[in-house]
CSV table of C-alpha atoms in Angstrom, one decimal:
chain,number,residue,atom,x,y,z
K,1,MET,CA,-123.2,-24.0,-88.6
K,2,ARG,CA,-120.9,-22.2,-86.5
K,3,THR,CA,-123.6,-19.6,-85.6
K,4,ALA,CA,-126.1,-22.0,-84.7
K,5,ALA,CA,-123.6,-23.7,-82.3
K,6,ALA,CA,-122.7,-20.4,-80.8
K,7,GLU,CA,-126.4,-19.6,-80.5
K,8,SER,CA,-127.0,-22.7,-78.6
K,9,LEU,CA,-123.9,-22.1,-76.4
K,10,ARG,CA,-125.4,-18.6,-75.5
K,11,ARG,CA,-128.7,-19.8,-74.7
K,12,LEU,CA,-127.4,-22.5,-72.4
K,13,LEU,CA,-125.2,-19.6,-70.6
K,14,ARG,CA,-128.2,-17.6,-70.2
K,15,ARG,CA,-129.8,-20.1,-68.2
K,16,PRO,CA,-129.9,-19.2,-64.3
K,17,LEU,CA,-128.2,-22.5,-63.1
K,18,ALA,CA,-125.6,-22.4,-66.0
K,19,SER,CA,-122.7,-21.4,-63.5
K,20,TYR,CA,-124.0,-23.9,-60.9
K,21,TYR,CA,-123.7,-27.0,-63.5
K,22,LEU,CA,-120.4,-25.5,-64.8
K,23,VAL,CA,-118.7,-25.6,-61.3
K,24,LEU,CA,-120.5,-29.2,-60.6
K,25,GLY,CA,-119.3,-30.6,-64.0
K,26,SER,CA,-115.9,-29.2,-64.3
K,27,ALA,CA,-114.9,-29.9,-60.8
K,28,GLY,CA,-116.4,-33.2,-60.8
K,29,LEU,CA,-114.5,-34.3,-64.0
K,30,LEU,CA,-111.3,-32.8,-62.6
K,31,LEU,CA,-111.9,-35.0,-59.4
K,32,VAL,CA,-112.5,-38.2,-61.3
K,33,LEU,CA,-109.6,-37.7,-63.6
K,34,GLY,CA,-107.6,-36.8,-60.5
K,35,LEU,CA,-108.4,-40.2,-58.8
K,36,ILE,CA,-107.6,-42.1,-61.9
K,37,MET,CA,-104.3,-40.5,-62.4
K,38,VAL,CA,-103.3,-40.9,-58.6
K,39,PHE,CA,-103.8,-44.5,-58.9
K,40,SER,CA,-101.8,-44.7,-62.0
K,41,ALA,CA,-99.0,-42.4,-60.9
K,42,SER,CA,-98.7,-43.9,-57.4
K,43,SER,CA,-99.1,-47.7,-58.2
K,44,VAL,CA,-95.5,-48.8,-58.6
K,45,MET,CA,-94.4,-46.6,-55.4
K,46,SER,CA,-97.3,-48.2,-53.5
K,47,ARG,CA,-96.4,-51.6,-54.4
K,48,VAL,CA,-92.6,-51.2,-53.7
K,49,GLN,CA,-93.2,-49.5,-50.3
K,50,PHE,CA,-96.4,-51.1,-49.1
K,51,GLY,CA,-96.5,-54.5,-50.8
K,52,TYR,CA,-100.0,-53.6,-53.0
K,53,PRO,CA,-100.6,-50.9,-55.6
K,54,TYR,CA,-103.7,-49.5,-54.1
K,55,TYR,CA,-102.1,-47.8,-50.9
K,56,PHE,CA,-102.2,-44.0,-52.0
K,57,PHE,CA,-105.1,-44.3,-54.1
K,58,ALA,CA,-107.2,-45.9,-51.2
K,59,ARG,CA,-106.1,-43.0,-49.1
K,60,GLN,CA,-107.0,-40.2,-51.6
K,61,LEU,CA,-110.5,-42.0,-52.2
K,62,ALA,CA,-111.0,-42.0,-48.4
K,63,TRP,CA,-110.3,-38.4,-48.2
K,64,VAL,CA,-112.7,-37.8,-51.2
K,65,ILE,CA,-115.5,-39.8,-49.3
K,66,VAL,CA,-115.0,-37.7,-46.3
K,67,ALA,CA,-114.9,-34.4,-48.3
K,68,LEU,CA,-118.0,-35.0,-50.5
K,69,PRO,CA,-120.7,-34.9,-47.8
K,70,MET,CA,-119.1,-31.9,-46.4
K,71,ALA,CA,-119.3,-30.2,-49.8
K,72,TRP,CA,-122.9,-31.2,-50.2
K,73,VAL,CA,-123.9,-29.5,-46.9
K,74,ALA,CA,-121.9,-26.5,-48.0
K,75,SER,CA,-123.5,-26.3,-51.2
K,76,ARG,CA,-127.0,-26.2,-49.7
K,77,MET,CA,-126.1,-23.2,-47.3
K,78,PRO,CA,-127.1,-19.7,-48.0
K,79,ALA,CA,-124.4,-17.0,-48.5
K,80,ARG,CA,-125.5,-15.3,-45.2
K,81,LEU,CA,-124.7,-18.6,-43.3
K,82,ILE,CA,-121.3,-19.3,-44.9
K,83,ARG,CA,-120.4,-15.7,-44.1
K,84,LYS,CA,-120.8,-16.3,-40.4
K,85,PHE,CA,-118.1,-19.0,-40.3
K,86,GLY,CA,-115.5,-16.6,-41.6
K,87,LEU,CA,-114.2,-15.6,-38.1
K,88,PRO,CA,-114.2,-18.8,-36.5
K,89,MET,CA,-112.5,-20.2,-39.3
K,90,LEU,CA,-109.7,-17.9,-39.6
K,91,ILE,CA,-109.1,-18.2,-35.8
K,92,VAL,CA,-108.9,-22.2,-35.9
K,93,ALA,CA,-106.6,-21.9,-39.3
K,94,ALA,CA,-104.3,-19.5,-37.3
K,95,MET,CA,-104.0,-21.5,-34.1
K,96,LEU,CA,-103.1,-24.6,-36.4
K,97,LEU,CA,-100.4,-22.6,-38.1
K,98,MET,CA,-98.9,-21.5,-34.9
K,99,LEU,CA,-98.9,-25.1,-33.7
K,100,THR,CA,-96.5,-26.1,-36.4
K,101,PHE,CA,-94.0,-24.1,-34.6
K,102,VAL,CA,-94.3,-26.2,-31.5
K,103,PRO,CA,-91.6,-29.0,-31.0
K,104,GLY,CA,-93.3,-32.4,-31.4
K,105,LEU,CA,-96.1,-31.1,-33.3
K,106,GLY,CA,-94.8,-29.5,-36.4
K,107,VAL,CA,-93.5,-32.1,-39.0
K,108,THR,CA,-90.8,-31.1,-41.5
K,109,ARG,CA,-91.2,-32.5,-45.1
K,110,GLY,CA,-89.0,-31.5,-48.0
K,111,GLY,CA,-87.4,-28.9,-46.0
K,112,ASN,CA,-90.9,-27.1,-44.9
K,113,THR,CA,-92.3,-27.4,-41.4
K,114,ASN,CA,-95.8,-27.1,-42.6
K,115,TRP,CA,-97.3,-30.2,-41.4
K,116,LEU,CA,-99.1,-30.6,-38.1
K,117,ASP,CA,-99.1,-34.2,-36.4
K,118,LEU,CA,-102.2,-34.7,-34.4
K,119,GLY,CA,-101.5,-38.4,-33.5
K,120,GLY,CA,-102.3,-41.5,-35.4
K,121,PRO,CA,-103.0,-41.0,-39.0
K,122,PHE,CA,-104.1,-37.3,-38.6
K,123,LEU,CA,-101.4,-35.4,-40.3
K,124,ILE,CA,-102.7,-32.3,-41.8
K,125,GLN,CA,-101.4,-29.2,-43.5
K,126,PRO,CA,-102.6,-26.0,-41.7
K,127,SER,CA,-101.8,-23.7,-44.6
K,128,GLU,CA,-104.7,-25.3,-46.6
K,129,PRO,CA,-107.6,-24.3,-44.5
K,130,ALA,CA,-105.8,-21.1,-44.1
K,131,LYS,CA,-106.5,-20.1,-47.9
K,132,LEU,CA,-110.4,-21.0,-47.4
K,133,ALA,CA,-110.7,-19.1,-44.0
K,134,LEU,CA,-109.0,-16.0,-45.6
K,135,ILE,CA,-111.4,-15.8,-48.3
K,136,VAL,CA,-114.4,-16.4,-46.3
K,137,TRP,CA,-113.3,-14.0,-43.5
K,138,GLY,CA,-112.1,-11.3,-46.0
K,139,ALA,CA,-115.1,-11.3,-48.0
K,140,GLY,CA,-117.5,-11.2,-45.0
K,141,MET,CA,-115.4,-8.3,-43.4
K,142,PHE,CA,-115.6,-6.2,-46.6
K,143,ALA,CA,-119.2,-6.7,-46.9
K,144,LEU,CA,-119.8,-5.7,-43.4
K,145,LYS,CA,-118.0,-2.5,-43.8
K,146,GLY,CA,-120.4,-1.6,-46.8
K,147,ARG,CA,-120.0,2.2,-47.7
K,148,LEU,CA,-116.9,2.6,-45.6
K,149,LEU,CA,-114.9,0.9,-48.2
K,150,THR,CA,-115.0,4.4,-49.9
K,151,GLN,CA,-112.1,5.4,-47.7
K,152,TRP,CA,-108.8,3.5,-48.5
K,153,LYS,CA,-107.9,2.9,-44.5
K,154,HIS,CA,-111.1,0.8,-44.3
K,155,LEU,CA,-110.0,-1.1,-47.3
K,156,MET,CA,-106.5,-2.1,-45.7
K,157,ILE,CA,-107.5,-2.3,-42.1
K,158,PRO,CA,-107.9,-4.9,-40.9
K,159,PHE,CA,-107.6,-7.0,-43.8
K,160,VAL,CA,-104.0,-6.4,-44.8
K,161,PRO,CA,-102.3,-6.8,-41.4
K,162,VAL,CA,-104.3,-10.1,-40.6
K,163,SER,CA,-103.4,-11.1,-44.0
K,164,GLY,CA,-100.1,-10.5,-43.6
K,165,ALA,CA,-99.7,-12.3,-40.3
K,166,ILE,CA,-101.2,-15.6,-41.9
K,167,VAL,CA,-98.7,-15.2,-44.8
K,168,ALA,CA,-95.8,-14.5,-42.4
K,169,LEU,CA,-96.6,-17.7,-40.4
K,170,THR,CA,-96.6,-19.7,-43.7
K,171,ILE,CA,-93.2,-18.1,-44.9
K,172,GLY,CA,-92.1,-19.1,-41.3
K,173,GLN,CA,-92.6,-22.7,-42.1
K,174,HIS,CA,-90.2,-22.1,-45.1
K,175,ASP,CA,-93.2,-22.9,-47.5
K,176,LEU,CA,-92.8,-20.0,-50.1
K,177,GLY,CA,-95.2,-21.8,-52.5
K,178,THR,CA,-98.2,-21.6,-50.4
K,179,ALA,CA,-97.2,-18.2,-49.4
K,180,LEU,CA,-97.3,-17.0,-52.8
K,181,VAL,CA,-100.7,-18.4,-53.2
K,182,LEU,CA,-102.0,-16.8,-50.2
K,183,MET,CA,-100.7,-13.5,-51.7
K,184,ALA,CA,-102.6,-14.3,-54.6
K,185,ILE,CA,-105.7,-14.6,-52.9
K,186,VAL,CA,-105.2,-11.3,-50.9
K,187,LEU,CA,-104.5,-9.3,-54.3
K,188,THR,CA,-107.5,-10.8,-55.9
K,189,LEU,CA,-109.8,-9.8,-52.9
K,190,LEU,CA,-108.3,-6.3,-53.0
K,191,TRP,CA,-108.7,-5.8,-56.6
K,192,VAL,CA,-112.3,-7.0,-56.8
K,193,VAL,CA,-113.1,-4.9,-53.8
K,194,GLY,CA,-112.1,-1.9,-55.6
K,195,VAL,CA,-108.7,-0.7,-54.2
K,196,PRO,CA,-107.5,2.4,-55.9
K,197,THR,CA,-105.0,1.4,-58.7
K,198,TRP,CA,-102.0,3.3,-56.8
K,199,LEU,CA,-102.6,1.2,-53.6
K,200,PHE,CA,-103.0,-1.9,-55.6
K,201,GLY,CA,-100.0,-1.2,-57.4
K,202,LEU,CA,-98.0,-0.6,-54.1
K,203,ALA,CA,-99.4,-3.8,-52.6
K,204,LEU,CA,-98.5,-5.8,-55.9
K,205,GLY,CA,-94.9,-4.0,-55.5
K,206,VAL,CA,-94.7,-5.1,-51.9
K,207,VAL,CA,-95.7,-8.8,-52.7
K,208,GLY,CA,-92.9,-8.7,-55.4
K,209,VAL,CA,-90.2,-7.2,-53.1
K,210,VAL,CA,-91.0,-9.8,-50.3
K,211,GLY,CA,-91.0,-12.7,-52.9
K,212,ALA,CA,-87.6,-11.5,-54.2
K,213,TYR,CA,-86.0,-11.2,-50.8
K,214,PHE,CA,-87.1,-14.7,-49.6
K,215,VAL,CA,-85.9,-16.4,-53.1
K,216,THR,CA,-82.4,-14.6,-53.0
K,217,ALA,CA,-82.2,-15.4,-49.1
K,218,SER,CA,-82.4,-19.2,-49.8
K,219,GLU,CA,-79.5,-20.9,-51.7
K,220,ASN,CA,-81.8,-23.6,-52.4
K,221,ARG,CA,-84.4,-21.4,-53.9
K,222,MET,CA,-81.8,-19.5,-55.9
K,223,SER,CA,-80.6,-22.8,-57.4
K,224,ARG,CA,-84.1,-23.7,-58.5
K,225,VAL,CA,-84.5,-20.3,-60.1
K,226,VAL,CA,-81.2,-20.6,-62.1
K,227,SER,CA,-81.7,-24.3,-62.9
K,228,PHE,CA,-85.2,-23.8,-64.4
K,229,LEU,CA,-83.6,-21.7,-67.1
K,230,ASP,CA,-81.6,-24.9,-68.1
K,231,PRO,CA,-82.6,-27.8,-66.1
K,232,PHE,CA,-80.4,-30.1,-67.9
K,233,SER,CA,-77.3,-28.1,-66.8
K,234,ASP,CA,-77.4,-29.6,-63.2
K,235,PHE,CA,-79.3,-32.8,-64.2
K,236,SER,CA,-78.5,-34.8,-61.3
K,237,GLY,CA,-78.9,-31.8,-59.0
K,238,THR,CA,-81.4,-29.0,-58.9
K,239,GLY,CA,-82.6,-29.6,-62.5
K,240,TYR,CA,-83.2,-33.1,-62.0
K,241,GLN,CA,-87.1,-32.8,-61.2
K,242,ALA,CA,-87.7,-30.1,-64.1
K,243,ALA,CA,-85.6,-32.2,-66.6
K,244,ASN,CA,-87.5,-35.5,-65.7
K,245,SER,CA,-90.9,-33.6,-66.2
K,246,ILE,CA,-89.8,-32.6,-69.7
K,247,TYR,CA,-88.8,-36.5,-70.4
K,248,ALA,CA,-92.2,-37.2,-69.3
K,249,PHE,CA,-93.9,-35.4,-71.8
K,250,ALA,CA,-91.5,-36.1,-74.6
K,251,THR,CA,-91.9,-39.8,-73.7
K,252,GLY,CA,-95.4,-39.7,-74.2
K,253,GLY,CA,-95.5,-37.9,-77.4
K,254,TRP,CA,-98.5,-36.2,-79.1
K,255,TRP,CA,-101.0,-39.1,-78.2
K,256,GLY,CA,-99.6,-40.5,-74.9
K,257,SER,CA,-98.2,-43.9,-74.2
K,258,GLY,CA,-101.5,-45.1,-72.8
K,259,LEU,CA,-103.3,-45.1,-69.3
K,260,GLY,CA,-101.0,-46.9,-66.8
K,261,ALA,CA,-98.2,-47.0,-69.2
K,262,SER,CA,-95.7,-44.4,-67.9
K,263,ARG,CA,-92.2,-45.0,-67.6
K,264,LEU,CA,-91.2,-42.1,-65.5
K,265,LYS,CA,-93.4,-43.1,-62.5
K,266,TRP,CA,-91.0,-46.1,-62.0
K,267,GLY,CA,-89.0,-43.9,-59.6
K,268,GLN,CA,-87.4,-41.5,-62.0
K,269,LEU,CA,-89.7,-38.5,-61.5
K,270,PRO,CA,-89.9,-37.4,-57.7
K,271,GLU,CA,-93.4,-36.4,-56.4
K,272,ALA,CA,-95.0,-38.0,-59.3
K,273,HIS,CA,-98.5,-38.6,-57.7
K,274,THR,CA,-98.4,-35.0,-55.9
K,275,ASP,CA,-97.0,-31.9,-57.4
K,276,PHE,CA,-95.7,-33.4,-60.7
K,277,ILE,CA,-99.0,-35.6,-61.4
K,278,PHE,CA,-99.7,-33.3,-64.6
K,279,SER,CA,-96.3,-34.8,-66.0
K,280,ILE,CA,-97.5,-38.5,-65.8
K,281,LEU,CA,-101.1,-37.4,-67.1
K,282,GLY,CA,-99.3,-35.6,-70.2
K,283,GLU,CA,-97.0,-38.9,-70.7
K,284,GLU,CA,-100.0,-41.3,-70.5
K,285,LEU,CA,-102.7,-39.4,-72.0
K,286,GLY,CA,-100.6,-37.0,-74.4
K,287,LEU,CA,-101.9,-33.9,-75.7
K,288,PRO,CA,-105.5,-34.6,-75.6
K,289,GLY,CA,-105.4,-35.3,-71.9
K,290,ALA,CA,-103.4,-32.2,-71.1
K,291,LEU,CA,-105.8,-30.0,-73.1
K,292,MET,CA,-109.0,-31.6,-71.4
K,293,VAL,CA,-107.3,-30.6,-67.7
K,294,LEU,CA,-106.6,-27.0,-69.2
K,295,GLY,CA,-110.1,-26.7,-70.5
K,296,LEU,CA,-111.9,-28.1,-67.3
K,297,PHE,CA,-109.9,-25.5,-65.5
K,298,PHE,CA,-110.9,-22.9,-67.9
K,299,ALA,CA,-114.5,-23.8,-67.5
K,300,LEU,CA,-114.3,-23.7,-63.7
K,301,GLY,CA,-112.6,-20.4,-63.7
K,302,PHE,CA,-114.9,-18.9,-66.2
K,303,ALA,CA,-117.9,-20.1,-63.9
K,304,GLY,CA,-116.6,-18.6,-61.0
K,305,ILE,CA,-115.9,-15.1,-62.7
K,306,ARG,CA,-119.3,-15.4,-64.1
K,307,ILE,CA,-120.9,-15.9,-60.4
K,308,ALA,CA,-118.7,-13.0,-59.2
K,309,MET,CA,-119.9,-10.6,-62.0
K,310,ARG,CA,-123.6,-11.7,-62.0
K,311,THR,CA,-124.4,-11.4,-58.3
K,312,THR,CA,-125.6,-8.3,-56.5
K,313,ASP,CA,-124.3,-9.3,-53.2
K,314,THR,CA,-120.8,-8.2,-52.0
K,315,PHE,CA,-119.9,-11.0,-50.0
K,316,THR,CA,-120.9,-13.4,-52.8
K,317,ARG,CA,-118.9,-11.6,-55.1
K,318,LEU,CA,-115.8,-11.5,-53.2
K,319,ALA,CA,-116.1,-14.9,-51.9
K,320,ALA,CA,-116.7,-16.5,-55.6
K,321,ALA,CA,-113.7,-14.4,-56.8
K,322,GLY,CA,-111.3,-15.1,-54.1
K,323,ILE,CA,-112.2,-19.1,-54.5
K,324,THR,CA,-111.8,-18.8,-58.3
K,325,GLY,CA,-108.6,-16.6,-58.0
K,326,TRP,CA,-107.1,-19.1,-55.6
K,327,LEU,CA,-107.8,-22.2,-57.4
K,328,ILE,CA,-106.6,-21.1,-60.8
K,329,VAL,CA,-103.6,-19.2,-59.7
K,330,GLN,CA,-102.5,-22.3,-57.9
K,331,ALA,CA,-103.2,-24.6,-60.9
K,332,ILE,CA,-101.3,-22.0,-63.1
K,333,ILE,CA,-98.2,-22.2,-60.6
K,334,ASN,CA,-98.3,-26.1,-60.8
K,335,LEU,CA,-98.6,-26.5,-64.4
K,336,GLY,CA,-96.0,-23.7,-65.0
K,337,SER,CA,-93.7,-25.8,-62.6
K,338,VAL,CA,-94.5,-29.0,-64.5
K,339,LEU,CA,-93.8,-27.4,-67.9
K,340,VAL,CA,-90.8,-25.6,-66.7
K,341,VAL,CA,-92.1,-22.1,-67.5
K,342,PHE,CA,-91.7,-21.3,-63.8
K,343,PRO,CA,-89.1,-22.6,-61.3
K,344,VAL,CA,-90.1,-25.6,-59.2
K,345,ILE,CA,-92.5,-24.1,-56.5
K,346,GLY,CA,-94.0,-27.1,-55.1
K,347,VAL,CA,-97.8,-26.8,-54.7
K,348,PRO,CA,-100.4,-29.4,-55.8
K,349,LEU,CA,-102.8,-29.1,-58.7
K,350,PRO,CA,-106.3,-28.7,-57.1
K,351,LEU,CA,-108.4,-31.6,-57.3
K,352,VAL,CA,-106.0,-33.7,-59.3
K,353,SER,CA,-102.9,-34.2,-57.1
K,354,TYR,CA,-102.7,-36.5,-54.1
K,355,GLY,CA,-103.1,-34.8,-50.7
K,356,GLY,CA,-105.6,-35.3,-47.7
K,357,ALA,CA,-105.9,-31.8,-46.4
K,358,SER,CA,-105.6,-29.9,-49.7
K,359,MET,CA,-108.3,-32.2,-51.2
K,360,VAL,CA,-110.8,-32.0,-48.5
K,361,VAL,CA,-110.4,-28.0,-48.5
K,362,VAL,CA,-110.6,-27.7,-52.2
K,363,ILE,CA,-113.8,-30.0,-52.4
K,364,VAL,CA,-115.4,-28.0,-49.5
K,365,ALA,CA,-114.5,-24.9,-51.6
K,366,VAL,CA,-116.2,-26.1,-54.6
K,367,GLY,CA,-119.2,-26.8,-52.7
K,368,ILE,CA,-119.1,-23.4,-51.3
K,369,LEU,CA,-118.9,-22.1,-54.8
K,370,MET,CA,-121.8,-24.0,-56.0
K,371,ALA,CA,-123.9,-22.5,-53.0
K,372,LEU,CA,-122.6,-19.0,-54.2
K,373,ALA,CA,-123.9,-19.8,-57.8
K,374,LYS,CA,-127.3,-20.1,-56.3
K,375,GLU,CA,-127.3,-16.3,-55.4
K,376,GLU,CA,-127.3,-15.5,-59.1
K,377,PRO,CA,-130.6,-13.9,-60.3
K,378,GLY,CA,-133.3,-16.5,-60.9
K,379,ALA,CA,-131.2,-19.6,-59.7
K,380,ARG,CA,-133.0,-20.5,-56.5
K,381,GLU,CA,-136.2,-20.0,-58.4
K,382,ALA,CA,-135.1,-22.5,-61.0
K,383,LEU,CA,-133.8,-24.9,-58.4
K,384,ALA,CA,-137.3,-24.6,-56.5
K,385,ALA,CA,-139.1,-25.3,-60.0
K,386,ARG,CA,-137.1,-28.2,-60.7
K,387,LYS,CA,-137.6,-29.8,-57.3
K,388,GLN,CA,-141.4,-29.0,-57.9
K,389,ALA,CA,-141.1,-30.6,-61.3
K,390,ARG,CA,-139.5,-34.0,-59.9
K,391,ARG,CA,-142.0,-34.2,-57.1
K,392,GLU,CA,-145.0,-33.8,-59.7
K,393,ARG,CA,-143.3,-36.7,-61.9
K,394,ARG,CA,-142.9,-38.9,-58.7
K,395,ARG,CA,-146.6,-38.1,-57.7
K,396,LEU,CA,-147.8,-39.1,-61.3
K,397,ARG,CA,-145.8,-42.4,-61.5
K,398,ARG,CA,-147.5,-43.4,-58.1
K,399,ILE,CA,-151.0,-42.5,-59.7
K,400,ARG,CA,-150.2,-44.8,-62.8
K,401,ALA,CA,-148.8,-47.4,-60.6
């Protein structure tokens, strides 16, 4: 029976559109689950602050409605067209990052000046589009160089200096969590493009030294690192969030307390609907819910790696690997912080956490990943055949009618 199931799975994965539907299915389920959990985790705070329980859910749903058509358009673009957007996206992202340093435009939240006030309800986090822009631009730039990539200087210039400038702007906002994600994106692209091992090791070492320096240079960050080893040693201080995250999972037990029945969301766990939404999910849905999230991220990561490995186009391979590396590394950092495996770093869980700019950019990135899945051998032909089959069925129904 196991052999038959394994053979059926292999047959499904051999289909040209397997990656396309894996991305669509896993990302779609994470998005739906995220909307449900945002409503559950934020309902109490919404009622207290705004008088009704749907405030944060309605905003999240509005951002999703805005993002889905953009992702649909992106999913229908050929890779060569997506590639052309790389440089304009990077320039706009860099300009938005620099505007956060302008007094009156940059907004400080949680000690990080990483928000940009554009007036009215338009408050965005420029580091989020910078992630996608860096991937698309970097993949296009490496693809353009072609055979020159056999020379190490062409592997590093201009990608490393430009990436370093984007990371420096993010660190200047005091947002070390996002800077770590950006560094992970840079390392992913360098690894996939084929940087020599010694050079990759050097880049990894530089990232480690820079990260260690900025952690030790900040008393707040150092206290987070120390308290994460034993959150209960400073329960009312730096360990408060991590300790209450542990309490959330403990309160839910193996099978969870039930959807909507969280106790920690009643003001005890800060950022319950954003960075620590997985704690509320674990409390309400228990181990099955937590494993479902992990399984969906595994499926998304598997599909992204599969796209990168099966394509013959350099841009597609690098862009797919970059997007996949970004989403999975950010998910690992978030889940590690919530489960107190890592210090509390403060990045959202992709497709699940509340957040406008991050949600829109991630959904568009998923749309691009779906477009890249069509570059796999036989994928476009399979899509064309399905469209033709649908047209034929509609024609037959009209004849019968």
